[in-house]
């Protein structure tokens, strides 16, 4: 009991408090006993509970602890009732009589229409519903209908905003969190600039993303996975200055201590990884691709499937590898530029020699937002319109829009049962999802581009986007010509590495932080207690936008608002896994997630989670980043060596409610 008390204090006590009050501690210990879970798993459940209730309003006291306990119990009861219902339905379905027999017709409807005396049955209500689910959305008939009458077909008019939760949102424009609040807020100019203030450069070869999905060969996939292990072995050997003789095969029995590099896997096909199920998978070059169980009793570390680790230890019995130490994997190099290049970028921003670069009038105004961009009850895209208004009033230099846009997990998109705004260029009954994107997403972006001609709009696709035919991750860009996007818009891949002047930015649309949070197994005490800082550090250490392998089963992801309720997940094409590599520590790393939005400096990288612009039934958040020019000293100019960008010191980051 003392051990659980210490662990609960470690996971739940917020500094400077080091011990929880006895009454709260008693409630948490009661939950552990009732449900036979560990304090760490309880911490994960608490984080999910706070996300559901609202992070800003939920603090751990006796009332919330009891409510938390009740919520866990109710969740388990709902799951039990659901399983019982499924079993009862399966049991009834095995012996059910077809409905047609109750109407005096033949049991299976095999002779309907063949015998003249048999009346031809009309379409049933259920059949018409199933048919409508696959119909192409038609253009709006709202002008020919009575606006005051109740809808008779269940369709949602996107022009009717009287009952929308977003229209009644509270605290719009409120700043939830600020990083570097000592820097001034952005002061919009009197008029937008006539020319773009940023030069956009793709640091990724976009042509490589136009591959043919669903054509993966097993030999190619295994070669990609093997190469990743061998590359990390070379990095570890160079960083620690080790000889070739120091490395060995962890699966082979021996009495000498060796260093082995491999991939973390589980010994079971299902279930979350834990300390007892850890195995090390070797490459064909280092261990013929064999696996060996790991004994990690003497270390503290964080593991997840697909993680590449370098372990020092011994396999004396041939049955398991006893780990004595986990070697540090070197971080990728930081972004840097020559002083002359920085001076050129500063001059483009209007910085004169000797001028103070802290002036907000010289700063770049960059907005980051991630989908969904509309609530589940409509396709009005009100949050997107509000964001475009914000970009217009603040004369934004860059607007990052990260998918999904037309979300496959949106109930109306999934059913296909919605109306489009009137447009004379669309023939009735021939509208497509591309037309829907052009009218609902492309139109407000075109209006923004006309109002702020100097803006640069960057669109990153998602695996949940209905208009992106590339179903696998990594994803190719959108087809710009078909979507009605303005010339200021740039369509890029998912993931993408690019530069805004000297600033390097890495963006992925995949919710990798949520997946890591679910799959991560912490052995002992974690080096970083802040989970929102620890999760993105895995991406930087593993040099990859999505280091988990295999991807998380979509059946265990949060339920969606669609009829099926199954999440899209991440369909991974392993043959092109290398397209997700992080070969440099970007100045900015954007990782949209359902976890609480944040802005943190992790290993010299400014990591940002803008949150979702629109939640399923309400408003979300976005990020406004004010980036001041890099001040170059005379000493740096004289040395003429590349200098770090130090963006985490010169960028003010505000997380704002839309």
Coordinates of N, CA and C in Angstrom, one line a residue, residues 179-180 533 599-607 648-649:
X179 N 3.1 31.3 -24.4 CA 4.5 31.0 -24.2 C 5.3 32.3 -24.6
X180 N 6.3 32.6 -23.8 CA 7.1 33.9 -24.0 C 6.2 35.1 -23.9
X533 N 5.2 17.1 -22.7 CA 6.6 17.3 -23.2 C 7.3 16.0 -23.5
X599 N 1.9 24.6 -26.1 CA 3.1 25.1 -26.8 C 4.3 25.0 -25.8
X600 N 5.3 24.1 -26.2 CA 6.4 23.8 -25.3 C 7.7 23.8 -26.0
X601 N 8.8 24.1 -25.4 CA 10.1 23.9 -25.9 C 10.6 22.6 -25.5
X602 N 10.9 21.7 -26.5 CA 11.3 20.3 -26.2 C 12.6 20.1 -27.0
X603 N 13.7 19.9 -26.2 CA 15.0 19.6 -26.8 C 15.3 20.7 -27.9
X604 N 15.1 21.9 -27.6 CA 15.4 23.0 -28.5 C 14.4 23.2 -29.6
X605 N 13.3 22.5 -29.6 CA 12.3 22.6 -30.7 C 11.0 23.2 -30.1
X606 N 10.4 24.2 -30.7 CA 9.2 24.7 -30.3 C 8.0 23.8 -30.8
X607 N 7.5 23.0 -29.9 CA 6.4 22.1 -30.3 C 5.1 22.7 -30.0
X648 N 12.8 29.6 -30.3 CA 12.0 29.5 -29.1 C 12.2 30.6 -28.1
X649 N 13.2 31.5 -28.4 CA 13.4 32.7 -27.6 C 12.8 33.9 -28.2

